[in-house]
Short mmCIF file of C-alpha atoms in Angstrom, two decimals:
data_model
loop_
_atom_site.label_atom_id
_atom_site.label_comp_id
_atom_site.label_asym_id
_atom_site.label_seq_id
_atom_site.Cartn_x
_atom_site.Cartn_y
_atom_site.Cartn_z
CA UNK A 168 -57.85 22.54 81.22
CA UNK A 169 -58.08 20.35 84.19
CA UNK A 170 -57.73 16.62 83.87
CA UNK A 171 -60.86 14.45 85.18
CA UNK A 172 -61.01 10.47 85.64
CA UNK A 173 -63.83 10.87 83.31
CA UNK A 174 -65.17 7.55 85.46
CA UNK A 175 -68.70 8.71 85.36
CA UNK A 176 -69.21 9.64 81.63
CA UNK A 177 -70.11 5.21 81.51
CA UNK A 178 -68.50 3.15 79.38
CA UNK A 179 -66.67 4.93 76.00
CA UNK A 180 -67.33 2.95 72.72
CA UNK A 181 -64.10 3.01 71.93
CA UNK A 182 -62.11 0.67 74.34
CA UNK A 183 -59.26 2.49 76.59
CA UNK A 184 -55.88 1.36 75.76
CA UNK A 185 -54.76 -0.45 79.01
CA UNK A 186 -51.56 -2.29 77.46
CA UNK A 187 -48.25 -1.18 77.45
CA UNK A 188 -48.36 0.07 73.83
CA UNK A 189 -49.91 3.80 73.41
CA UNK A 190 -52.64 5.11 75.60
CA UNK A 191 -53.09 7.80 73.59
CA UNK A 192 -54.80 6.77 70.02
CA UNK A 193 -52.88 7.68 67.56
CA UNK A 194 -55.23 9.19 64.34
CA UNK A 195 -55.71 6.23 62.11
CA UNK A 196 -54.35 3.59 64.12
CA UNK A 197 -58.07 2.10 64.94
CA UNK A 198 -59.79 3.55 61.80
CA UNK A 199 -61.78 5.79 64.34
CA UNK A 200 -61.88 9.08 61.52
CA UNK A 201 -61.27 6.91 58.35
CA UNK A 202 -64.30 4.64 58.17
CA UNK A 203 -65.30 5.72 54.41
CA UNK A 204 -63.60 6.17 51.21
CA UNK A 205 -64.59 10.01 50.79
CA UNK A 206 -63.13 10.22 53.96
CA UNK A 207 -60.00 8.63 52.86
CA UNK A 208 -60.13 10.83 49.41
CA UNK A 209 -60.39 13.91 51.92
CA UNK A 210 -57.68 13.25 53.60
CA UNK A 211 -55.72 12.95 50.84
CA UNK A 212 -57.48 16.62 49.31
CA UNK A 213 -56.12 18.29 52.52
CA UNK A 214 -52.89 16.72 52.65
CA UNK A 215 -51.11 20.29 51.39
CA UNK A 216 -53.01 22.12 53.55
CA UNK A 217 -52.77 20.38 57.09
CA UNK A 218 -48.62 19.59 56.01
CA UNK A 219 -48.17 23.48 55.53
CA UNK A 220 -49.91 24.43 58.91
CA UNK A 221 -47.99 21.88 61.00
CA UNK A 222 -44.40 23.31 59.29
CA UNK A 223 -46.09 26.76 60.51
CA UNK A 224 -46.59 25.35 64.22
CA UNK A 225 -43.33 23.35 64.26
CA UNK A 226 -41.43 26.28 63.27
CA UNK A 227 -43.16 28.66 66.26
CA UNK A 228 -40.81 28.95 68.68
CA UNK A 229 -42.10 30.05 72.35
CA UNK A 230 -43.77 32.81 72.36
CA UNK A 231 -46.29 32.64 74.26
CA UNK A 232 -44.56 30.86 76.58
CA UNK A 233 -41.80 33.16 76.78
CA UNK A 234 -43.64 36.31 77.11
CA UNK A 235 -46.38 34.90 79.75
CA UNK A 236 -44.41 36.37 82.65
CA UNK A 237 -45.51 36.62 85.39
CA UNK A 238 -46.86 33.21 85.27
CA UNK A 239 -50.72 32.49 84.89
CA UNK A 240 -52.21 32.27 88.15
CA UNK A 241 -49.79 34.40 90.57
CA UNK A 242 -46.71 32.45 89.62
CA UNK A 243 -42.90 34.26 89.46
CA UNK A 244 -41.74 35.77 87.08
CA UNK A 245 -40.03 33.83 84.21
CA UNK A 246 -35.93 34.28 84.25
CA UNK A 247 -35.83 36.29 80.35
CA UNK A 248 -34.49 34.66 78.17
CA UNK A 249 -33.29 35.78 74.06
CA UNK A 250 -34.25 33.41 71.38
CA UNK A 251 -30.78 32.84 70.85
CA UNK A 252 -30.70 31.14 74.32
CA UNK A 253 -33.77 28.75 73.87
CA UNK A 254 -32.01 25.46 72.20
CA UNK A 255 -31.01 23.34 74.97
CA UNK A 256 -27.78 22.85 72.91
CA UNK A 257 -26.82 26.26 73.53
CA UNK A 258 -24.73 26.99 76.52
CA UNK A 259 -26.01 29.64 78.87
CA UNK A 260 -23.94 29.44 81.96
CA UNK A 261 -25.95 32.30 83.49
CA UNK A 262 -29.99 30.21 83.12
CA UNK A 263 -31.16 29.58 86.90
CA UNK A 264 -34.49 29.36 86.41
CA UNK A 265 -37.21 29.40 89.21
CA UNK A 266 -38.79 26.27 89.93
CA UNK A 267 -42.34 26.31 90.29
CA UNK A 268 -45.01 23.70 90.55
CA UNK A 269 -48.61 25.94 91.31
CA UNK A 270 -50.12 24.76 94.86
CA UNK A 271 -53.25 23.35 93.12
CA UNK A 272 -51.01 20.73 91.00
CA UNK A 273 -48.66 20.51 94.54
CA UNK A 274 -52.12 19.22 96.59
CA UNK A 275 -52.06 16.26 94.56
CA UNK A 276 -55.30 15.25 92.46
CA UNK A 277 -55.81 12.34 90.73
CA UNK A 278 -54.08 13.92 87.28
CA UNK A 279 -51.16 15.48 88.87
CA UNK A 280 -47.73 13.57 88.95
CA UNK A 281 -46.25 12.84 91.90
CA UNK A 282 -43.21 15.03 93.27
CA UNK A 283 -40.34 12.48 93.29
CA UNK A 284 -40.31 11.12 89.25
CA UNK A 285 -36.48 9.53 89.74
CA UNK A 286 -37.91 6.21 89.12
CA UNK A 287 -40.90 7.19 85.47
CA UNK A 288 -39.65 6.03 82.65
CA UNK A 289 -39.78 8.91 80.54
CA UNK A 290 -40.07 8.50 76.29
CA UNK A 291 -41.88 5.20 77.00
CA UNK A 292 -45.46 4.27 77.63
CA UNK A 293 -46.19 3.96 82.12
CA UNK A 294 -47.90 1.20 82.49
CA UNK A 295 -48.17 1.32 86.12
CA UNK A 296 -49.93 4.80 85.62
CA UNK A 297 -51.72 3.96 82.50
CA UNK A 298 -50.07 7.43 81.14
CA UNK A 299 -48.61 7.91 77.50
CA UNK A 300 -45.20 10.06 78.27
CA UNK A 301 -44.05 9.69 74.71
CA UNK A 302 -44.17 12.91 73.01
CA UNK A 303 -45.59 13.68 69.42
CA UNK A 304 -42.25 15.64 68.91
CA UNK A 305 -40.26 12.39 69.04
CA UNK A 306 -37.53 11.32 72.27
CA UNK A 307 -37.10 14.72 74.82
CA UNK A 308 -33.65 14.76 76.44
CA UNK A 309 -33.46 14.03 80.62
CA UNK A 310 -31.09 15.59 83.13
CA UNK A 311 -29.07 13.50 85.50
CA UNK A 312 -31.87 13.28 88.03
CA UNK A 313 -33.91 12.13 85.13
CA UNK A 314 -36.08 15.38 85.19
CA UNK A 315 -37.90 15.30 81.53
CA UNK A 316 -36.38 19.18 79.18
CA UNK A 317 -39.01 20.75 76.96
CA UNK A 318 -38.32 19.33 73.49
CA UNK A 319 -38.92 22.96 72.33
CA UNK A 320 -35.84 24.61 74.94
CA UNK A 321 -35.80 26.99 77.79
CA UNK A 322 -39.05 28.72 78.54
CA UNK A 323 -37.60 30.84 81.55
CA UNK A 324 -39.28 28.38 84.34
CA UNK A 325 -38.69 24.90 85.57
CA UNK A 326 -40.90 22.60 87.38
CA UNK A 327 -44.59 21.95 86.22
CA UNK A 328 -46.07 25.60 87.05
CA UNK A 329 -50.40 24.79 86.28
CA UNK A 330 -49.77 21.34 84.76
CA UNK A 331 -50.28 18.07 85.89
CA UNK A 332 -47.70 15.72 84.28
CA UNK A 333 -43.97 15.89 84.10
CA UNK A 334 -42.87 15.65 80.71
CA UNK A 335 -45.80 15.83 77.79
CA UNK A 336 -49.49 16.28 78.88
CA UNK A 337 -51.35 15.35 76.12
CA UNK A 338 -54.76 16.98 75.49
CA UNK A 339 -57.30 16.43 72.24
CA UNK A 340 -58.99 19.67 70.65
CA UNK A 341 -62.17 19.25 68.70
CA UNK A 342 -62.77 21.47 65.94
CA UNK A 343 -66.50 21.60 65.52
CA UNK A 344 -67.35 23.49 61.64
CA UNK A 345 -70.39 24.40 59.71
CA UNK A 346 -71.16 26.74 56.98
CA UNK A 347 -73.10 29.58 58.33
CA UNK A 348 -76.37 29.77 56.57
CA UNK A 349 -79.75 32.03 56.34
CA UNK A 350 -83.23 31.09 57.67
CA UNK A 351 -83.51 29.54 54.27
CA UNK A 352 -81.08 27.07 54.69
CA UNK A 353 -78.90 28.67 51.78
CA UNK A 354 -75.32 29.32 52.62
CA UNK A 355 -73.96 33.10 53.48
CA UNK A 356 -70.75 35.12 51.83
CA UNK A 357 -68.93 37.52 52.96
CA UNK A 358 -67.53 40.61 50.63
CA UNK A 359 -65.41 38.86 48.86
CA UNK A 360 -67.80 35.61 47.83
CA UNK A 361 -65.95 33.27 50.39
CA UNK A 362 -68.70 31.19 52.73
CA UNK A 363 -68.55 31.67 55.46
CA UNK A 364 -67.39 29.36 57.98
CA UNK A 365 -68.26 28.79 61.63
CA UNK A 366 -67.17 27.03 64.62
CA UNK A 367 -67.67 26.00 68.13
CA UNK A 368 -66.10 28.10 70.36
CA UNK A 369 -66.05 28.25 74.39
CA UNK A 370 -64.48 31.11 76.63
CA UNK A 371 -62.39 30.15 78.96
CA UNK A 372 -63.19 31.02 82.91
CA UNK A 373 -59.02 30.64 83.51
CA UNK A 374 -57.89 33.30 81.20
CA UNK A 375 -61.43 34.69 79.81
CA UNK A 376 -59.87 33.98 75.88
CA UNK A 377 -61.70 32.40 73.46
CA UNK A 378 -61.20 29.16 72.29
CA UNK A 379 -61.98 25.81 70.66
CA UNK A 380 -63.38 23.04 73.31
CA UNK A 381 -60.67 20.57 74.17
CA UNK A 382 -59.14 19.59 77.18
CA UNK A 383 -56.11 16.72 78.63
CA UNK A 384 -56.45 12.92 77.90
CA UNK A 385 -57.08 11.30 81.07
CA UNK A 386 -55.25 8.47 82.40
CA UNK A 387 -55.73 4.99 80.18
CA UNK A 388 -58.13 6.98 77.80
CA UNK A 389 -57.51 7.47 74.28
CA UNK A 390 -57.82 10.41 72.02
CA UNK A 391 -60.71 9.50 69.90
CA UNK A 392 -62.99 9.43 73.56
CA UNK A 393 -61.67 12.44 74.64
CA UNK A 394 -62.55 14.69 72.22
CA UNK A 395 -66.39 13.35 72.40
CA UNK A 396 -65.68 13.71 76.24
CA UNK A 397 -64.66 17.34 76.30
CA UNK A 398 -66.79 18.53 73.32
CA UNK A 399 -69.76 16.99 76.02
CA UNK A 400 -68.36 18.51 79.21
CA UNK A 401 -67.42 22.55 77.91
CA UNK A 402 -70.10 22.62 75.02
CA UNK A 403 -72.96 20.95 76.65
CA UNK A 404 -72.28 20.75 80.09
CA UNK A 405 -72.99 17.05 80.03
CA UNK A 406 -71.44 17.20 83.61
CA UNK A 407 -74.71 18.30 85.15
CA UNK A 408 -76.80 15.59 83.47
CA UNK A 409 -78.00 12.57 84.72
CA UNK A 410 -75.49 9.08 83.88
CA UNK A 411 -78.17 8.12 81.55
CA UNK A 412 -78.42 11.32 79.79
CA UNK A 413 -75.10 11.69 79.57
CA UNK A 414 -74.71 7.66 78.24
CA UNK A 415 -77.24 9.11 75.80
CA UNK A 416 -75.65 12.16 74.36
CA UNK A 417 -72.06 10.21 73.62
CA UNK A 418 -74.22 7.59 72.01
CA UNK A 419 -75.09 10.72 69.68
CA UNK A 420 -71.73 11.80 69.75
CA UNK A 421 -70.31 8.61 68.65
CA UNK A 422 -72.22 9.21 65.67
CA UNK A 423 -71.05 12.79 65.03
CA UNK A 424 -67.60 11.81 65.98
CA UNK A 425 -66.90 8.95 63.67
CA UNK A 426 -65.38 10.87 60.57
CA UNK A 427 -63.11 13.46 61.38
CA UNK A 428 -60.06 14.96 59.44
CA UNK A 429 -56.98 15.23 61.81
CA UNK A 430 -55.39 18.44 61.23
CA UNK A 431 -52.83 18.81 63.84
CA UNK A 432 -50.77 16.33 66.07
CA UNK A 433 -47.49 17.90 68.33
CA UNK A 434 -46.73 20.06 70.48
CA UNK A 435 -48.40 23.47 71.61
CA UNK A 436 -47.04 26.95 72.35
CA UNK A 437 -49.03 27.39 75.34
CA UNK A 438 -48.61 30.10 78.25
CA UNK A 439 -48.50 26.88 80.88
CA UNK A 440 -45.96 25.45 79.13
CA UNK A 441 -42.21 25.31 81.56
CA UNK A 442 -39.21 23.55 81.01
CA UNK A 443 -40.18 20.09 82.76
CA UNK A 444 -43.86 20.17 81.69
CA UNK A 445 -45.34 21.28 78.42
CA UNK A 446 -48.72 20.89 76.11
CA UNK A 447 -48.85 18.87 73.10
CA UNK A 448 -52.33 18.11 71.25
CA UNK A 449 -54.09 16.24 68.96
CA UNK A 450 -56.91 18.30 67.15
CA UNK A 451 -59.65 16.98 64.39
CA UNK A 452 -61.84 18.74 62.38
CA UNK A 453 -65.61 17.60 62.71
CA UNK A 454 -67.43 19.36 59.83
CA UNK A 455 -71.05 19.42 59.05
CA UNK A 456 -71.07 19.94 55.05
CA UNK A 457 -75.62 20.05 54.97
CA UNK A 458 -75.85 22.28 58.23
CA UNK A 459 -78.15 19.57 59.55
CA UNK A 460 -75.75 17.06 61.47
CA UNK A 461 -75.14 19.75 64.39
CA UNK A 462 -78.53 21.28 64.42
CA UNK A 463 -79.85 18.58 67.09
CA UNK A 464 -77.44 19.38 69.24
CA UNK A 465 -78.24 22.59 71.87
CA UNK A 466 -75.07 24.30 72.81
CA UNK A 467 -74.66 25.14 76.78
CA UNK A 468 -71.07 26.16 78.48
CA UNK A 469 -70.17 23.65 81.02
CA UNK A 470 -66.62 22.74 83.34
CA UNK A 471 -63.81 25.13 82.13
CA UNK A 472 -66.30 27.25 79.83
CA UNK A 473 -67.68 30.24 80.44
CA UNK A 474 -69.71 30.53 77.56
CA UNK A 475 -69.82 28.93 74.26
CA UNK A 476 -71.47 29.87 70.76
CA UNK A 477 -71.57 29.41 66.97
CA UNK A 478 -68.11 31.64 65.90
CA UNK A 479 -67.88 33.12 62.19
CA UNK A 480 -64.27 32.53 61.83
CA UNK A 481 -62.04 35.16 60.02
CA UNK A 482 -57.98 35.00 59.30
CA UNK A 483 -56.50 36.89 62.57
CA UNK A 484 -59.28 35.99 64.86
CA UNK A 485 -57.81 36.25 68.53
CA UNK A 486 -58.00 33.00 70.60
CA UNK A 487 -56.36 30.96 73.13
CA UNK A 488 -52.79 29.86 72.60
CA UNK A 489 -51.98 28.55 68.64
CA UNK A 490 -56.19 27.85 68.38
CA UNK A 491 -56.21 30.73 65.49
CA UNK A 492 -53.83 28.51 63.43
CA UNK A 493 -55.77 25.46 63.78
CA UNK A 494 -58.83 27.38 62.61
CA UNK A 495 -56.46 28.49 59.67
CA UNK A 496 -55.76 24.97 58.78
CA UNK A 497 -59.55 23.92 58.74
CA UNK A 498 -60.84 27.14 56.90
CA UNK A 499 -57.82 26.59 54.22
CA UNK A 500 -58.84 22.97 53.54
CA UNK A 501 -62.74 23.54 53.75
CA UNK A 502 -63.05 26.01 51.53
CA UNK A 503 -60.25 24.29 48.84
CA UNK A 504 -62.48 21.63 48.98
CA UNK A 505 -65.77 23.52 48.98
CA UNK A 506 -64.54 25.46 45.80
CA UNK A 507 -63.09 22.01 43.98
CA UNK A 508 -66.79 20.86 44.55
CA UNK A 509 -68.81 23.64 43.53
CA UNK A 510 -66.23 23.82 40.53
CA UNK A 511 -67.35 20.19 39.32
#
């Protein structure tokens, strides 16, 4: 999703990182989603869980990526390419990729990298950009002309394609969760005496899939503000409100948004993704256990949504990019923990 200055949202609670060390909050690192001990004894609860879906997403190799040819958007095709040929430490003496940066990213807003990167230091934090281009997967490898190689291999297509940033572009994905319950208030099952669990879900106007809100980390923000910031701008359209409305709603969101479980941090098989530019996330689970945390809030589809609504989630469900496995993560862990409750 498109990057924004985010300049007009007023001043985030949590302070933007504007040294030279990460501009990107790492989970933990201010205490943002750890503030209580049940928190803390959560974390440690889910530990099994979150570790066996991140060895799941590690392990993916591209394929979305890989079979998203034509590119999105009326881009060329991508030069095929065998899984056998994706490690960069393979030699493939025949792999001349097209190079293709999309016109919109070309035009040069505020979020796009500029064309000549000979002199960004790559791996490191930019301060004179106030950009994070460390990636979650560790140091990435740079050609001669110090153009940044997806950490993951060949994808078929060089240059940035539909994203901004050379190199990582991080992003932060809110996973909004609730038991669905009747008019009663009591919980609901499905066949099999599993509740059932429900999320936030937007559909995106760029490919018309469904998804969880989330969208990039802005320039000198950290992660913590921008998943309050894009859970605001796709699930409530907070971009048509008034400053002091939307100063108001993060107010409530800081609230909402102050224990969270993060379930996934690295990088993200996504159909943008090229062999210079790629999408890596951070995405935390937000989970109202009483069904009355969420309830003041009024969903409406705002920015890059076309709609958003309530989502019973099932194992399979089709959504944008590795989304399902997140949601596979957080239903895992939610109902472990709901059954070691109930159990006590």
């Amino acid at each position: 999703m498109a990057s924004r200055s985010g300049s007009d949202e007023g001043e985030p609670t949590t302070p933007k990182n504007s040294t030279g060390k990460e501009a990107a909050c790492n989970m933990g690192c201010s205490g943002s989603f750890h503030a209580d001990p049940s928190q803390r004894d959560k974390q440690v609860f889910f530990h099994a869980y979150i570790k066996d879906g991140t060895r799941v997403l590690k392990e993916r190799a591209h394929q979305n990526a890989l079979r998203a040819s034509p590119y999105q958007g009326g881009g060329p095709e991508r030069q095929e390419t065998v899984s056998s040929q994706v490690n960069w430490k393979v030699k493939h003496d025949g792999y001349y990729p097209e190079v293709y940066t999309a016109p919109a990213v070309l035009a040069g807003p505020v979020w796009a990298d500029k064309a000549d990167v000979s002199h960004v230091a790559f791996n490191a934090y930019d301060t004179g950009a106030c950009i994070d281009r460390k990636s979650y997967e560790g140091d990435y490898p740079c050609t001669p002309e110090n153009m940044p190689l997806n950490p993951r291999g060949r994808t078929g297509l060089a240059g940035r394609g539909l994203l901004g940033r050379y190199g990582p572009n991080h992003a932060a994905d809110p996973v909004l969760t609730r038991w669905r319950r009747n008019e009663g208030g009591e919980r609901e099952f499905n066949d099999i005496g599993e509740p059932i669990l429900e999320f936030v879900a937007i559909k995106r106007k760029d490919t018309g899939d469904w998804a969880i809100p989330g969208g990039m980390v802005d320039a000198g923000e950290n992660v913590s503000y921008t998943l309050k910031r894009e859970f605001g701008e796709e699930a409530m359209d907070s971009m048509a409100m008034s400053q002091p409305e939307r100063k108001k709603l993060m107010q409530e969101l800081d609230k909402v948004f102050k224990d969270g479980i993060p379930v996934y941090k690295g990088y993200v098989d996504d159909i943008r993704n090229t062999d210079n530019a790629w999408m890596e996330t951070t995405c935390v689970n937000f989970h109202d256990e009483t069904g009355t945390v969420f309830s003041k809030f009024k969903l409406k589809s705002g920015d890059d949504a076309g709609d958003v609504a309530w989502t019973a989630y099932y194992p399979g469900i089709p959504l944008y990019a590795t989304h399902n496995i997140f949601l596979d993560i957080v239903y895992k862990m939610r109902l472990a923990w709901f059954r070691h409750t109930s159990d006590r």
